[in-house]
Coordinates of C-alpha atoms in Angstrom, one line a residue:
X1 CA 61.5 79.8 90.7
X2 CA 62.8 83.4 91.0
X3 CA 64.8 84.2 94.2
X4 CA 64.4 87.9 93.7
X5 CA 61.5 90.1 92.4
X6 CA 62.3 93.6 91.2
X7 CA 59.4 95.7 90.3
X8 CA 58.2 99.3 90.9
X9 CA 54.6 98.4 91.9
X10 CA 52.6 95.4 93.1
X11 CA 48.8 95.5 92.3
X12 CA 46.1 92.9 92.7
X13 CA 45.3 91.0 89.5
X14 CA 41.6 91.0 90.5
X15 CA 39.7 93.0 93.1
X16 CA 41.4 95.4 95.5
X17 CA 43.4 93.1 97.8
X18 CA 46.9 91.6 97.4
X19 CA 48.0 88.8 99.7
X20 CA 51.6 88.4 100.6
X21 CA 52.5 84.7 101.2
X22 CA 50.7 82.2 103.3
X23 CA 50.0 81.6 107.0
X24 CA 53.2 81.5 109.1
X25 CA 55.4 83.0 106.4
X26 CA 57.8 85.8 107.5
X27 CA 58.5 88.9 105.5
X28 CA 61.6 90.6 106.7
X29 CA 62.9 94.2 106.2
X30 CA 66.7 94.5 106.1
X31 CA 68.5 97.0 108.3
X32 CA 67.8 100.7 107.4
X33 CA 64.8 99.8 105.2
X34 CA 61.4 101.2 106.1
X35 CA 57.7 101.0 105.2
X36 CA 56.4 104.6 104.5
X37 CA 52.7 105.0 105.0
X38 CA 51.6 108.1 103.1
X39 CA 49.5 110.9 104.6
X40 CA 45.8 109.9 104.5
X41 CA 46.6 106.1 104.3
X42 CA 45.6 103.7 107.0
X43 CA 47.5 100.8 108.6
X44 CA 44.8 98.4 109.6
X45 CA 46.0 95.8 112.2
X46 CA 43.7 93.1 113.5
X47 CA 46.4 90.9 114.8
X48 CA 49.3 91.6 117.3
X49 CA 52.0 94.2 117.1
X50 CA 55.1 92.9 118.8
X51 CA 57.4 95.9 119.7
X52 CA 59.8 93.8 121.9
X53 CA 63.2 95.3 121.5
X54 CA 62.0 98.1 119.3
X55 CA 62.7 101.9 119.6
X56 CA 59.3 103.5 119.5
X57 CA 59.1 107.2 118.6
X58 CA 56.4 109.7 117.7
X59 CA 53.6 108.1 119.8
X60 CA 51.8 110.1 122.5
X61 CA 52.9 109.4 126.1
X62 CA 49.7 110.4 127.9
X63 CA 49.3 108.6 131.3
X64 CA 51.7 107.5 134.0
X65 CA 55.3 106.9 133.1
X66 CA 57.4 104.9 135.6
X67 CA 60.6 106.9 136.4
X68 CA 62.1 104.9 139.2
X69 CA 61.2 102.1 141.6
X70 CA 63.1 100.6 144.5
X71 CA 62.4 97.8 147.1
X72 CA 63.7 97.9 150.7
X73 CA 63.8 95.2 153.4
X74 CA 66.4 96.6 155.8
X75 CA 66.8 99.5 158.2
X76 CA 68.2 102.6 156.3
X77 CA 68.7 106.3 157.1
X78 CA 66.9 107.4 153.9
X79 CA 65.7 106.3 150.5
X80 CA 66.9 108.8 147.8
X81 CA 65.8 109.4 144.3
X82 CA 68.3 111.7 142.8
X83 CA 67.5 113.7 139.6
X84 CA 64.1 112.1 139.3
X85 CA 62.4 115.5 138.5
X86 CA 63.0 117.2 135.2
X87 CA 61.3 119.4 132.6
X88 CA 59.7 116.4 131.1
X89 CA 56.8 116.3 133.6
X90 CA 55.1 118.9 135.7
X91 CA 53.2 116.4 137.9
X92 CA 54.5 113.3 139.7
X93 CA 52.8 110.5 141.5
X94 CA 54.6 108.7 144.3
X95 CA 53.5 105.3 145.8
X96 CA 55.0 104.0 149.1
X97 CA 53.9 100.5 149.9
X98 CA 54.4 99.1 153.4
X99 CA 57.4 101.2 154.6
X100 CA 58.1 100.6 158.3
X101 CA 58.8 103.5 160.6
X102 CA 59.9 103.7 164.2
X103 CA 57.2 103.9 166.9
X104 CA 55.6 107.3 167.2
X105 CA 57.6 108.7 164.3
X106 CA 56.7 110.1 160.9
X107 CA 57.9 109.3 157.3
X108 CA 59.1 112.5 155.8
X109 CA 59.6 113.7 152.2
X110 CA 62.5 116.1 151.5
X111 CA 62.6 118.0 148.1
X112 CA 66.1 119.3 147.1
X113 CA 68.9 119.4 144.7
X114 CA 70.9 116.4 143.5
X115 CA 72.9 116.0 146.8
X116 CA 70.3 117.5 149.1
X117 CA 72.7 120.3 150.2
X118 CA 69.9 122.7 149.4
X119 CA 66.2 121.8 150.2
X120 CA 62.8 123.5 150.1
X121 CA 60.9 124.6 153.1
X122 CA 57.2 124.0 153.4
X123 CA 53.9 124.9 155.0
X124 CA 52.2 121.6 155.9
X125 CA 48.8 120.5 157.0
X126 CA 48.2 116.9 158.2
X127 CA 45.0 115.4 159.5
X128 CA 44.9 111.8 160.9
X129 CA 41.9 109.8 161.9
X130 CA 42.1 106.6 164.0
X131 CA 38.9 104.6 163.6
X132 CA 37.0 104.6 166.8
X133 CA 39.8 106.3 168.7
X134 CA 40.9 109.8 168.1
X135 CA 41.7 112.6 165.6
X136 CA 45.0 114.4 165.2
X137 CA 45.6 117.6 163.4
X138 CA 48.9 119.5 162.9
X139 CA 50.2 122.5 161.0
X140 CA 53.8 123.3 160.5
X141 CA 55.5 126.2 158.7
X142 CA 59.0 126.9 157.5
X143 CA 60.2 123.3 157.8
X144 CA 62.5 121.5 155.4
X145 CA 60.3 118.4 155.1
X146 CA 56.8 117.2 154.6
X147 CA 55.3 114.8 157.2
X148 CA 53.5 112.0 155.3
X149 CA 51.9 110.3 158.3
X150 CA 51.2 111.0 161.9
X151 CA 53.0 109.0 164.6
X152 CA 53.4 105.7 162.8
X153 CA 54.9 102.4 164.1
X154 CA 53.6 100.1 166.8
X155 CA 51.8 98.2 164.1
X156 CA 51.8 97.4 160.4
X157 CA 53.8 99.8 158.3
X158 CA 52.2 102.8 156.6
X159 CA 51.3 102.8 152.9
X160 CA 51.2 106.3 151.3
X161 CA 50.4 107.9 148.0
X162 CA 50.8 111.5 147.0
X163 CA 50.8 113.8 144.0
X164 CA 53.6 116.3 143.7
X165 CA 53.1 119.4 141.5
X166 CA 55.8 121.5 139.9
X167 CA 58.9 120.4 141.8
X168 CA 61.2 121.3 138.8
X169 CA 59.5 124.6 138.1
X170 CA 61.4 127.8 139.0
X171 CA 58.3 130.0 138.7
X172 CA 55.6 127.9 140.5
X173 CA 55.5 126.7 144.1
X174 CA 55.8 123.0 144.7
X175 CA 52.6 121.5 146.0
X176 CA 51.7 118.1 147.5
X177 CA 48.4 116.3 148.1
X178 CA 48.2 112.8 149.5
X179 CA 46.9 110.1 151.8
X180 CA 48.4 107.7 154.2
X181 CA 47.0 104.6 156.0
X182 CA 48.2 101.9 158.4
X183 CA 47.0 99.5 161.1
X184 CA 47.9 100.4 164.6
X185 CA 48.2 97.4 167.0
X186 CA 47.9 99.5 170.0
X187 CA 44.1 99.9 170.2
X188 CA 43.7 97.6 167.2
X189 CA 42.6 100.4 164.9
X190 CA 42.9 101.6 161.4
X191 CA 44.5 105.0 160.8
X192 CA 43.8 107.2 157.8
X193 CA 45.6 110.5 157.0
X194 CA 45.1 113.4 154.6
X195 CA 48.0 115.7 153.9
X196 CA 48.7 118.9 151.9
X197 CA 51.8 121.0 151.6
X198 CA 53.1 124.1 149.7
X199 CA 56.7 125.3 149.3
X200 CA 57.7 128.7 150.6
X201 CA 59.6 129.5 147.4
X202 CA 59.8 128.8 143.7
X203 CA 63.2 127.1 143.3
X204 CA 63.7 124.3 140.7
X205 CA 64.4 121.0 142.4
X206 CA 65.5 117.7 141.0
X207 CA 65.5 115.1 143.8
X208 CA 63.3 113.3 146.4
X209 CA 64.4 111.9 149.8
X210 CA 62.4 109.8 152.2
X211 CA 63.6 109.7 155.8
X212 CA 62.2 109.5 159.3
X213 CA 61.6 112.2 161.9
X214 CA 63.8 110.1 164.2
X215 CA 65.7 106.8 163.6
X216 CA 65.7 104.7 160.5
X217 CA 63.2 103.6 157.8
X218 CA 62.7 100.0 156.8
X219 CA 62.8 96.6 158.4
X220 CA 63.8 93.1 157.5
X221 CA 60.3 92.0 158.5
X222 CA 58.7 93.8 155.5
X223 CA 59.6 94.3 151.9
X224 CA 58.7 97.9 151.0
X225 CA 58.4 99.3 147.5
X226 CA 58.6 103.0 146.5
X227 CA 57.8 104.1 143.0
X228 CA 57.8 107.5 141.2
X229 CA 55.8 108.1 138.1
X230 CA 55.6 111.1 135.8
X231 CA 52.2 112.2 134.5
X232 CA 52.6 112.7 130.7
X233 CA 50.3 115.3 129.3
X234 CA 50.6 114.5 125.5

């Protein structure tokens, strides 16, 4: 039995298929070795590709790419995502699940530099419907925040989703489109909000902060999760 085979080419003795080994056999490439599939050739895989622990390059990244995610179950002044925006993505998707806010207050998004010493100002539009109760509409201009809901609290915490366009661009205005929802115990009603914002300028920004119009965010009674995704275009 030979322990090593040295040859320049392996071809099938009959037909067009060569089988390597038997079921459950393992063929291992040593460090720095590679399999080079020539242009026009096909790698046909009907089983499983296990890329655990692998570095994968050259594949398209189309779709949502998780950038950062945090959980919170305590009262805090803000939740910060520093340097989450970059030239890699033009569009970002932010999901806020069950983030408590003080009664009659709003969760706010602040877009700024890495230490928030400089922040964007916005023109905001927010419409909120309370099922079977009332309708609220507000417009704000020249404010350094974006209201993500209207008078929350006094019930189950709001959940919010929004898309953020061009925060890192220095030639396009930052824009936001989103929705919010929560259950209000006073009146026992469901509340749904629609929001839209546009920045007053075209400054490149890198960071996102969530805070409250007054008081703190978060509560030990709920575990909130906030996640930021980048939308890959290729």
